[in-house]
Structure formats: C-alpha cells, structure tokens
Short mmCIF file of C-alpha atoms in Angstrom, two decimals:
data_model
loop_
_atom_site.label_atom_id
_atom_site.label_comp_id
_atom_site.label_asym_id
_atom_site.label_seq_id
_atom_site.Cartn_x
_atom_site.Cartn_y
_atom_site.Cartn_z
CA UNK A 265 0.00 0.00 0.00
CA UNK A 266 1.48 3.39 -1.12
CA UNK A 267 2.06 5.82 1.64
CA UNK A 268 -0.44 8.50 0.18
CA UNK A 269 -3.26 5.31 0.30
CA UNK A 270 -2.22 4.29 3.90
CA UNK A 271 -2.42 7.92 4.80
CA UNK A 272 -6.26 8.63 3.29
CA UNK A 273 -7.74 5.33 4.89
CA UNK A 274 -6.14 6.47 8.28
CA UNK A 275 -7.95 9.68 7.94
CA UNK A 276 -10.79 7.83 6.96
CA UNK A 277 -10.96 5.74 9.92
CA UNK A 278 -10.47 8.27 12.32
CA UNK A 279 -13.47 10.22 10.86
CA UNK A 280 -15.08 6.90 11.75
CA UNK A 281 -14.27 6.12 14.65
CA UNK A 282 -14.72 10.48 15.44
CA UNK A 283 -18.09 10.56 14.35
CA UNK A 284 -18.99 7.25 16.12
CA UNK A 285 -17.67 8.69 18.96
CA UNK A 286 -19.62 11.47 19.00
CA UNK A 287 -22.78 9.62 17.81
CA UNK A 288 -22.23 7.47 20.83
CA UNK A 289 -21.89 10.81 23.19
CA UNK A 290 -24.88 12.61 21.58
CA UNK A 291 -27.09 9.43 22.28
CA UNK A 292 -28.66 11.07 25.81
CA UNK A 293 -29.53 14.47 23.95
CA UNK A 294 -31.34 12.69 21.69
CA UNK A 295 -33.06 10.61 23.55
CA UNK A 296 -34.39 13.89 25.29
CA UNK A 297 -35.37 15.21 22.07
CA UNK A 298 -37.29 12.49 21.58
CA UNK A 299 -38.93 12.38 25.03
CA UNK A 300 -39.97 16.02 24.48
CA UNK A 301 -41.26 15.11 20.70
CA UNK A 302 -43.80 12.63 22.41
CA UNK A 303 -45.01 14.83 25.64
CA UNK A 304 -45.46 17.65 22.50
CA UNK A 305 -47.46 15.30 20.61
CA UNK A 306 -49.75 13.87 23.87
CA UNK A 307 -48.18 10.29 24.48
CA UNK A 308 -46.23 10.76 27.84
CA UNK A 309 -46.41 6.92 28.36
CA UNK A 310 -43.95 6.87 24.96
CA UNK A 311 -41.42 9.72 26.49
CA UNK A 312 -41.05 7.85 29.60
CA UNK A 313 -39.51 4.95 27.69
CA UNK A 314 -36.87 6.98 26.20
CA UNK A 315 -35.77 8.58 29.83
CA UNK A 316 -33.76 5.98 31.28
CA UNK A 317 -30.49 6.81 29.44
CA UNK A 318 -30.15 10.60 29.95
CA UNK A 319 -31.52 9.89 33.63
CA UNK A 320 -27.50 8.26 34.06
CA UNK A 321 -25.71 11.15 32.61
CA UNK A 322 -25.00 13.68 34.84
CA UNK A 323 -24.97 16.17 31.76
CA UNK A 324 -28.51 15.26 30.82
CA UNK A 325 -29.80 13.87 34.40
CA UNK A 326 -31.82 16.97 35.52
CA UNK A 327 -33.29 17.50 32.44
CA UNK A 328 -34.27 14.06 32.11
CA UNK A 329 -35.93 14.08 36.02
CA UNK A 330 -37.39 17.32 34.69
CA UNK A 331 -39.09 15.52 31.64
CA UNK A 332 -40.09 12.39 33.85
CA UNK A 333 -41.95 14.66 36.23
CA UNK A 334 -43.87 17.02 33.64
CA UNK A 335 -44.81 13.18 32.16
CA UNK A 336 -46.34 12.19 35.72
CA UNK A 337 -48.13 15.18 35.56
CA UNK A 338 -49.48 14.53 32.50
CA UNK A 339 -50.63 10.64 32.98
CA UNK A 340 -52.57 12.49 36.15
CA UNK A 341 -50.10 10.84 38.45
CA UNK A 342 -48.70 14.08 39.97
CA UNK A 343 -47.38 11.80 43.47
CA UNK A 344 -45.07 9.88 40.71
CA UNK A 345 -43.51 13.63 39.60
CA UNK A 346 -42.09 14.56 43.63
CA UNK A 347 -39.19 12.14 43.14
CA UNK A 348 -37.53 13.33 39.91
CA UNK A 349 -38.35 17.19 41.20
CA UNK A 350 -36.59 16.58 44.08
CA UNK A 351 -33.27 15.12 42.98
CA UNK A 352 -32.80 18.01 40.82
CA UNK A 353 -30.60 21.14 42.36
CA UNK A 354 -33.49 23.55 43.37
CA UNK A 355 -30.45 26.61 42.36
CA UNK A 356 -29.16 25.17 39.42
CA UNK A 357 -29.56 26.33 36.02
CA UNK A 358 -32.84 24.79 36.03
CA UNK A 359 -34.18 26.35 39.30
CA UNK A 360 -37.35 28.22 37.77
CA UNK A 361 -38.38 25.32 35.67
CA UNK A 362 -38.23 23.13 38.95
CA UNK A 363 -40.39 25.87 40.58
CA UNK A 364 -42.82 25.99 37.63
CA UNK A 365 -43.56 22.06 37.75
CA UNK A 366 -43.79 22.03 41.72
CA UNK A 367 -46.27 23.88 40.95
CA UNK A 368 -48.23 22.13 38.59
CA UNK A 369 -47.76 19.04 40.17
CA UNK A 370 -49.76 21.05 43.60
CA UNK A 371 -52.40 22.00 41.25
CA UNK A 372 -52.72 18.42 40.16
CA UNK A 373 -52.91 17.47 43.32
CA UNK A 374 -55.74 19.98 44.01
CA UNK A 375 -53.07 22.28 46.70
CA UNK A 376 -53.71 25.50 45.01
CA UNK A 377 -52.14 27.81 47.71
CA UNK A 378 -49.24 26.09 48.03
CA UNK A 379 -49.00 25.86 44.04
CA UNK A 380 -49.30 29.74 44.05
CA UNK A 381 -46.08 30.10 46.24
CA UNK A 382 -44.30 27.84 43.68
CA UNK A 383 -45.55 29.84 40.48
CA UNK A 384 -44.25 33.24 42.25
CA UNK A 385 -41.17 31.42 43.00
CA UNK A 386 -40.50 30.47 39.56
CA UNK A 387 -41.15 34.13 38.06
CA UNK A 388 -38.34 35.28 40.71
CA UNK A 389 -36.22 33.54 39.31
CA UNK A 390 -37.64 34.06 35.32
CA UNK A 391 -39.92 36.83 35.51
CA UNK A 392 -41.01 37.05 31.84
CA UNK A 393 -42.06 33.57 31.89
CA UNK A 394 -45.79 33.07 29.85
CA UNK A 395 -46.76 29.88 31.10
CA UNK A 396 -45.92 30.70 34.65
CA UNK A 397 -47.96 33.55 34.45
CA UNK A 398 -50.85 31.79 33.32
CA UNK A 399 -50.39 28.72 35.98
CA UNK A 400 -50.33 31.64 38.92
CA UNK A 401 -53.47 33.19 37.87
CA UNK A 402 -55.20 30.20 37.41
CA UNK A 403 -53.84 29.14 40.65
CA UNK A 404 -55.02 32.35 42.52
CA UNK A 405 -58.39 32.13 40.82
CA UNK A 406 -59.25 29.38 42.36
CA UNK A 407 -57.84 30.44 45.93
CA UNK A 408 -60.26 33.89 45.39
CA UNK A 409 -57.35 35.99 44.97
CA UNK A 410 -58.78 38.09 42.22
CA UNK A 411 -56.63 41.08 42.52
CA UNK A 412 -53.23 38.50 41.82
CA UNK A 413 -55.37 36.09 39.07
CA UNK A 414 -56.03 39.90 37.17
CA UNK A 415 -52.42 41.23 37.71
CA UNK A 416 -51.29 37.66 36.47
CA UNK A 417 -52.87 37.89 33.33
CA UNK A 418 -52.24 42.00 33.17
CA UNK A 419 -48.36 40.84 33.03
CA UNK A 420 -49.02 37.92 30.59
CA UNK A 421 -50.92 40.35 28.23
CA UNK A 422 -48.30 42.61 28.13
CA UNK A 423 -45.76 40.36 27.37
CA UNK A 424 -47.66 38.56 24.61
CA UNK A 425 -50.41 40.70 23.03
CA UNK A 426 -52.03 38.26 20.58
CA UNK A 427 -52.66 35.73 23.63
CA UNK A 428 -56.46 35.54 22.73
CA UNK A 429 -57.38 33.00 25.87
CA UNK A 430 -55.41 35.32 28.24
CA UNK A 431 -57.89 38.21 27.28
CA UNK A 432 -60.66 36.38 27.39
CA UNK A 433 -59.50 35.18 31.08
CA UNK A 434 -59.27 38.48 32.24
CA UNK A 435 -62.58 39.50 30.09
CA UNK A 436 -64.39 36.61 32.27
CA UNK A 437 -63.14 37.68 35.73
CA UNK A 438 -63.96 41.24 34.79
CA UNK A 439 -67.57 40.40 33.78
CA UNK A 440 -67.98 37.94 36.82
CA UNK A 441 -66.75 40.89 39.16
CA UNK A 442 -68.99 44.18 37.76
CA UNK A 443 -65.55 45.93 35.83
CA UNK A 444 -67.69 46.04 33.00
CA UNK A 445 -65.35 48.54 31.16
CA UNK A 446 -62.42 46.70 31.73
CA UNK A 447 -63.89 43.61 30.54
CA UNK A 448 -65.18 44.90 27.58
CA UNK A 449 -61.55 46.02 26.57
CA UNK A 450 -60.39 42.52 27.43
CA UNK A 451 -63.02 41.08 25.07
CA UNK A 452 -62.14 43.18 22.16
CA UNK A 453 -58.41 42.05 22.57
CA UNK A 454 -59.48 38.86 22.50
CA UNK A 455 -61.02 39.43 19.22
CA UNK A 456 -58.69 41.50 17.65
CA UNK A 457 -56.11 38.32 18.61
CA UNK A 458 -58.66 36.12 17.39
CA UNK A 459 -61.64 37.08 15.62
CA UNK A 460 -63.10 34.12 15.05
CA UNK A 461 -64.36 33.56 18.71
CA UNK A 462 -68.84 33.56 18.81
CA UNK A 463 -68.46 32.63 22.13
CA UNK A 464 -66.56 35.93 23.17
CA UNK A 465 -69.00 37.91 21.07
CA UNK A 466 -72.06 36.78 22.61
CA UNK A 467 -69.63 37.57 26.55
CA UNK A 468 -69.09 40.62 24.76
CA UNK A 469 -72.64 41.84 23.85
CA UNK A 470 -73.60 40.61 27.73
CA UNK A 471 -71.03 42.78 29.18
CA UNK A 472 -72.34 45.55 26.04
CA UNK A 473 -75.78 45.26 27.70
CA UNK A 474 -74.85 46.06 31.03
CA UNK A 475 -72.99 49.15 29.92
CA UNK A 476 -76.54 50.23 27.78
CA UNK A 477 -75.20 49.65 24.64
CA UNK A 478 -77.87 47.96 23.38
CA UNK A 479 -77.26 48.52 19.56
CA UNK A 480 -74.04 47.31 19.85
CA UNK A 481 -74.74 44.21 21.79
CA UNK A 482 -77.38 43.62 19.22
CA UNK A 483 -75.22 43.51 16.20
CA UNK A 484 -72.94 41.15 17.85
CA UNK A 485 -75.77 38.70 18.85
CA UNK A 486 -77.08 38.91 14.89
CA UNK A 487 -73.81 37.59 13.75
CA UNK A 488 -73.52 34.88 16.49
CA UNK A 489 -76.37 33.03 15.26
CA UNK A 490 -75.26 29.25 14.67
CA UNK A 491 -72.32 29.22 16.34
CA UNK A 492 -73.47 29.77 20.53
CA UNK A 493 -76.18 28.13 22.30
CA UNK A 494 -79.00 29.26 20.71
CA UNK A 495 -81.86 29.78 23.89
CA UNK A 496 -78.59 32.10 25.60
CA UNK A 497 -78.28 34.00 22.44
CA UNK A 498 -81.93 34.75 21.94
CA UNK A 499 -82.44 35.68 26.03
CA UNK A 500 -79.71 38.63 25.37
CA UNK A 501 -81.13 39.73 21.77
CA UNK A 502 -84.59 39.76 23.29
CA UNK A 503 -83.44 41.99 26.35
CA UNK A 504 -81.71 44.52 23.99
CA UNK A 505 -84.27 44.67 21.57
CA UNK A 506 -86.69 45.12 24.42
CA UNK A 507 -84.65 48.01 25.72
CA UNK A 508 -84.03 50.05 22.97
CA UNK A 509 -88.32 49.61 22.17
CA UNK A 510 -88.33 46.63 19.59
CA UNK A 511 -90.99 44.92 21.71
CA UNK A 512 -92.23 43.07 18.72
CA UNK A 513 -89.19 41.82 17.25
CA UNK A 514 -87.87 40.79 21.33
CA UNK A 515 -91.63 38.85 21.66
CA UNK A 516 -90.75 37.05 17.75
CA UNK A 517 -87.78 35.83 19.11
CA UNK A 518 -88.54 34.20 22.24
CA UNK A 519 -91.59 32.85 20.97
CA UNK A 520 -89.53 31.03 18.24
CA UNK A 521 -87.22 30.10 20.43
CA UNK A 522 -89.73 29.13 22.91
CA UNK A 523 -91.24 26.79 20.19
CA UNK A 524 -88.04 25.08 20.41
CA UNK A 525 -87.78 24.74 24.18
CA UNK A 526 -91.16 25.60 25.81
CA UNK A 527 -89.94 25.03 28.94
CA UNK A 528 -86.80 27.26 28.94
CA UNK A 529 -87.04 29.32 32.02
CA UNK A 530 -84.55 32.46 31.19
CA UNK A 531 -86.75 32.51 28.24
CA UNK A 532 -90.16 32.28 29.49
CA UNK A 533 -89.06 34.72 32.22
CA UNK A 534 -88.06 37.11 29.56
CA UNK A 535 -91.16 37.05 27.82
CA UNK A 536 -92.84 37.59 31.41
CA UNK A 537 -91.21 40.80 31.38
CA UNK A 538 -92.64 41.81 28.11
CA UNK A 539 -96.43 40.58 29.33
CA UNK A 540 -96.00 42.47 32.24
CA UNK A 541 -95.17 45.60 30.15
CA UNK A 542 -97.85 44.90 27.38
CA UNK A 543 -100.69 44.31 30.45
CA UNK A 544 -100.87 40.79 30.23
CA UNK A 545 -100.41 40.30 33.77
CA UNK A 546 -101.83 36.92 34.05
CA UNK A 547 -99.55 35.65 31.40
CA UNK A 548 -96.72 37.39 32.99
CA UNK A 549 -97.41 35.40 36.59
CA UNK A 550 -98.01 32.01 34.24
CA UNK A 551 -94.63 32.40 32.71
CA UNK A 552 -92.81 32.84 36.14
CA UNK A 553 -94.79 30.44 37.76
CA UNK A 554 -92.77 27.79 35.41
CA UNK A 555 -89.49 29.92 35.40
CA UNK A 556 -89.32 29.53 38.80
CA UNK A 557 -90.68 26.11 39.46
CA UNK A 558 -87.29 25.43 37.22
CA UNK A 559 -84.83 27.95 38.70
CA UNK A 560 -86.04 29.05 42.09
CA UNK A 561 -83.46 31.16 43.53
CA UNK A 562 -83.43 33.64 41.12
CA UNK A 563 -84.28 36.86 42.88
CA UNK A 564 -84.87 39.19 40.04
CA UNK A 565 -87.80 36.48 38.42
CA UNK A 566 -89.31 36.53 42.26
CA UNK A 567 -89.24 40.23 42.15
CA UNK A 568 -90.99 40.44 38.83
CA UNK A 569 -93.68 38.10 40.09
CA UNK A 570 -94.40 40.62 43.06
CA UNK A 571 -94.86 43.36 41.04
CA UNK A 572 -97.35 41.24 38.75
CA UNK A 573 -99.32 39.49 41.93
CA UNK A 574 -99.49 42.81 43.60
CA UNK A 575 -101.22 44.68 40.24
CA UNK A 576 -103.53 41.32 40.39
CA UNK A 577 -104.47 42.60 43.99
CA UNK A 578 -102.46 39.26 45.28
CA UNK A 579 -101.04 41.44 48.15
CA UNK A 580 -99.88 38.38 50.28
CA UNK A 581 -98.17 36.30 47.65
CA UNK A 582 -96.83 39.78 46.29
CA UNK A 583 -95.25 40.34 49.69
CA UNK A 584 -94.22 36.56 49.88
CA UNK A 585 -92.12 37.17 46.46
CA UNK A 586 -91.06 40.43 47.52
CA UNK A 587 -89.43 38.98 51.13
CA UNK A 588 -87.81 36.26 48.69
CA UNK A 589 -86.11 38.25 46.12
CA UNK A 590 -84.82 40.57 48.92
CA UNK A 591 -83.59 37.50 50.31
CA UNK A 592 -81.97 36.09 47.67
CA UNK A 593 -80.42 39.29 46.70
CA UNK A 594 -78.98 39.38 50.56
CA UNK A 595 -77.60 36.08 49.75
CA UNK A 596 -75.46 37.22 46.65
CA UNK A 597 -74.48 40.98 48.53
CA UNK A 598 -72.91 39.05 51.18
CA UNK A 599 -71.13 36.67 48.37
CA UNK A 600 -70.25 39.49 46.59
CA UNK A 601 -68.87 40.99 49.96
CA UNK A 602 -67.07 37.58 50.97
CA UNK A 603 -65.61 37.26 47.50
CA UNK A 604 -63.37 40.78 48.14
CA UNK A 605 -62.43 39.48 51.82
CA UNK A 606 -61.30 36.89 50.47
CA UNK A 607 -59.41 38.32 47.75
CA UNK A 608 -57.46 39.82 50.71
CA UNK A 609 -56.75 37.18 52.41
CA UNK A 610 -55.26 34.40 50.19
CA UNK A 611 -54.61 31.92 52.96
CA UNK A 612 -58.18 32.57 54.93
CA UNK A 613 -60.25 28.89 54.95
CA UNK A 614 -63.26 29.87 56.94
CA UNK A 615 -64.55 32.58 54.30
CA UNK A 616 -64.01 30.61 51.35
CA UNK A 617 -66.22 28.08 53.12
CA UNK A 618 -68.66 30.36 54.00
CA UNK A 619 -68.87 31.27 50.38
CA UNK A 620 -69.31 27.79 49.51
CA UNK A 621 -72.30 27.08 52.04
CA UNK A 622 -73.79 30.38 50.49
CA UNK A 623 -73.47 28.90 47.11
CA UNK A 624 -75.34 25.90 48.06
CA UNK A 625 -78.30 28.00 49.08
CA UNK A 626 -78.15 29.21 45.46
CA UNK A 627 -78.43 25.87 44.37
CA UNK A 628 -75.15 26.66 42.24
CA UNK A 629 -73.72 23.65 43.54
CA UNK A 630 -70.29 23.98 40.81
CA UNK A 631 -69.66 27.13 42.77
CA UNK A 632 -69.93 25.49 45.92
CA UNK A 633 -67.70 22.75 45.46
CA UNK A 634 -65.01 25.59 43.93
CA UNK A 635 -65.08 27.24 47.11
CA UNK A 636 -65.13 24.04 49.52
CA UNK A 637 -61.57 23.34 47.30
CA UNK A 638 -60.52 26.57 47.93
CA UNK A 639 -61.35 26.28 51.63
CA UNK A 640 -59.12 22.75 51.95
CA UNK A 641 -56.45 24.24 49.65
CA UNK A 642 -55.70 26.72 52.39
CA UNK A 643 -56.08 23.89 55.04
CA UNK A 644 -56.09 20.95 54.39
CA UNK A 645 -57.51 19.64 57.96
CA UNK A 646 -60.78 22.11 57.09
CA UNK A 647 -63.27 19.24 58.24
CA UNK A 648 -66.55 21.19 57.00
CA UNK A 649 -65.06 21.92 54.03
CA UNK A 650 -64.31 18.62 53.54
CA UNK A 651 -67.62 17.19 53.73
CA UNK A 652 -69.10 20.14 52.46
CA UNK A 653 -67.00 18.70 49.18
CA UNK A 654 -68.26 15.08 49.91
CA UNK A 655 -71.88 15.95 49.87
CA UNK A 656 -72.02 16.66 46.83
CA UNK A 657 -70.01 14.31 45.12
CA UNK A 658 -72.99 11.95 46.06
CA UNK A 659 -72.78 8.41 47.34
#
C-alpha cells in the first residue's frame, strides 16, 4: 500500500471512529429530544420509555428528572412527579423550571395555595415567563385571589399581546366581578387576537348590555347566530331589543325560540317581562310560575312576580315574592362581599367556606364545590369543608 493510500484510509478511519464517537456521546440528547417530541405530541407513556439513558448522565440527568416529572403530571399521576423534582438542584440552572412544575404538580394534586407560592417562585427567578404567568393566575383564581389572578394575566398580556385565551380570562373575571369597562376592553383584545371567537362575542354583547349599549350588543348577537347556544343568544337579543323599544321583534324571538324549548325558564321569564309591560299580567305570573318552578333562587324572576301578583291585587303572595327576592339578593351581597375578603386574604379557609355554604343556598352547587376546594387548599384539615366537598359528590 502506497504511503499517500495508507495515509487517506487512516484519515478515513479516524473520521469513523470520530463521528462514532460522537454519535455514541450525543445518544442522551437525543433521547431527550425524543422524550420532548412525544409529551409535545400527547403520548407521555412513549417519552417515559426513552428517559432511562439521559436519567444516568449527569450532563442530561436533571433535564431528564425534569421531563419524567412534567410526564407524571401529564398521565394524572402528579405523586409519581415529587421524586424526579426533588433530585434536581433547586439553584441550578434549572431552578425556575423546577419551581414551575412544583407547581403544577400542587395544582394536580388539588393544593392550590401552596402551588401559588411555587408559580411566584419560579417568576423570581424568570420573571417574563408566559406559562408561569398563566399557571399563577389560574392558581389564585381558584384560591379567590382576584386582585393577583387579574395582575397575572395584566403581566401575561403585556408580554404577549395576541394571547387571545389570556384576554378572554381576564374578560371573564372582569364580567364575573362588575368591571364592566375593563372587561369589555379585554373582550375586544381577545377578538382583535382572534376574531373568530362567537363565544366571546355573545360575553361581549352581555357585558355591552350592562354598559346600555344595546345597539351594539345587538349587532354582535345577529352575527352569532349558529355558532353559541342558541336559547342564551336569543335571552340577550330579546333583552336589547326590548330596551331600545323593539318589543315586537324581542316577543318574535322568544316565541320562536320558545317553540323550540317551551320550557326554557330564562326565556319564558323574559317574555314575562314583556307581558308584564304589554298588560298581560296573568300571562306574565303564568310564565314565572314555570321559570321559577325550574330555577327558584333567582331573585330578580321573584321580584318580577311581586310586582305582577301585587297589580292582580295578590297582596300576600306579592309580599311573599317580595321577602324572597330581597332574600336572595342578601344572599349574593354578602357573596359578593365575601368574594373581596377573600381576595385579601389568600390563605383565609373559613370565608371561602362560608362562600361555599352560600353557594349551596343558590343551588349553584359547581360554585360550591369551587369554594369548599378553595377552603381545603388553604387547610387541608378544614373538616366542613371537607364534607361540604363530599356531599355533593354523592354516594
């Protein structure tokens, strides 16, 4: 073999054996690459089986603990993510990410509070983090504290102005809360992000209504149609046509969408309140009679039924509805009271279970159970709360 040959297959090989080297070295990194391909694409069982390598590299062990634990989290096994969470350095380079999934795996694990502390943790250490911001107002939503939840999304907004579900967050928490003008604002980000959104257009034209514009809420609910729940859609349009004096066309709609659904009670209460109007008094009390048979803790359908008994000359059951709706409307003043005591005190049990129990005699039993969660997120050893919960998650 000439010298010049000898020399080019000795090159050769040691591109070989340099490449296969390297191949051999890169093997962990890919196998995280492909672990992160399957939790992107939904299969965390899959990224779990290609863990096991990087997990004995100390140059790809934390992120492979990292990847095991966000893949508990996502097979809803949040106990199996504590171990790999914990063997990573809490102030090493991936100290807010460690943060960030303590936290989800408390949220998981229904510890909201505690998830909170996490979440603020891990924007200390990465404040400009999106997903973080999103995790700690969700988290603080569901502890009550509103003012953080808002501030949360505020911050997320800011850093990403397209983020059409942040908006719409912050839209939602504005309606539920009376900031109608905020919300409104929020809503039209939304749909400037995203336009094609019926759901936040029919939110919009609600939160439209309560701010009296009526012709705008009405346009909205016109192009809606087909795309929202229909017997929601036609309460609102009927309400704003009523109030800016289309009594005919409001009547046309609920009665066709009363053909539909005869027994829909925002509906038939609706077309109550035209009756009443018109004169038709007895149809008025006939309609609420089977409103409220079906929802009977509205106050503002029991207040409507006074005024019609008491133009009948029914003075008694007039006061009788009268005492309820002022009831009722106690009821949600003290909520509404309980709900901003709570927002200022994050880690107070007692009134998030009061606000539960007060949700129960609303019959809004999804509320209830919110708040009895809320309640046992800030302790744990809340016993009410706890079988507050319980009850009604039935035998």
């Amino acid at each position: 073999m000439s010298k010049a040959r000898w020399l080019g297959c000795a090159v050769v090989t040691a591109g070989v054996v340099t490449w296969s080297v390297a191949w051999w070295q890169g093997r962990p990194d890919r196998h995280l690459e492909r672990a992160e391909q399957w939790l992107a694409g939904g299969n965390p069982n899959e990224a779990l089986q290609w863990l096991d390598l990087p997990a004995e590299v100390p140059r790809t062990r934390d992120r492979a603990f990292l990847l095991r634990a966000r893949a508990a989290i996502e097979r809803g096994r949040p106990s199996d993510a504590v171990g790999p969470l914990d063997r990573i350095d809490p102030d090493g380079p991936l100290s807010a990410d460690v943060s960030f999934w303590k936290g989800r795996t408390l949220m998981a694990a229904g510890q909201s509070l505690r998830a909170a502390s996490w979440f603020r943790d891990a924007l200390r250490r990465r404040p400009e983090q999106i997903e973080t911001l999103r995790w700690l107002a969700a988290a603080s939503y569901e502890l009550g504290d509103i003012s953080t939840a808002i501030d949360s999304l505020r911050a997320l907004t800011r850093l990403r102005p397209d983020d059409a579900p942040a908006w719409r967050t912050l839209g939602l928490i504005q309606n539920e809360h009376a900031e109608y003008e905020e919300a409104r604002d929020a809503y039209r980000a939304s749909l400037d992000a995203s336009p094609h959104q019926p759901d936040v257009r029919m939110e919009l034209a609600g939160v439209l209504m309560e701010l009296g514009r009526h012709d705008e809420a009405i346009r909205l609910l016109e192009a809606c149609r087909g795309w929202v729940d229909e017997s929601d859609r036609l309460v609102l349009l009927a309400r704003s046509l009523y109030e800016v004096g289309d009594r005919a066309g409001a009547r046309q709609h609920l009665e066709e969408g009363l053909g539909a659904d005869p027994g829909d009670a925002a509906m038939l209460a609706e077309r109550a309140r035209i009756d009443l109007a018109e004169g038709a008094i007895v149809a008025a009390v006939e309609a609420l009679d089977s409103a409220l048979a079906r929802e009977p803790v509205n106050a503002d359908w029991f207040y409507l039924r006074s005024q019609a008994n008491r133009r009948l000359g029914e003075t008694e059951q007039a006061d009788r509805d009268l005492a309820r709706s002022q009831e009722l409307t106690e009821v949600r003043t003290t909520i509404s009271d309980l709900i901003r005591a709570a927002d200022r005190a994050p880690g107070q049990a007692e009134v998030r279970y009061r606000l539960g129990t007060l949700c129960l005699e609303l019959n809004d039993s999804k509320m209830a159970a919110a708040w009895f969660q809320a309640a046992l997120a800030c302790d744990p050893n809340h016993d009410a709360a706890r079988q507050g919960l319980l009850s009604l998650q039935g035998p």
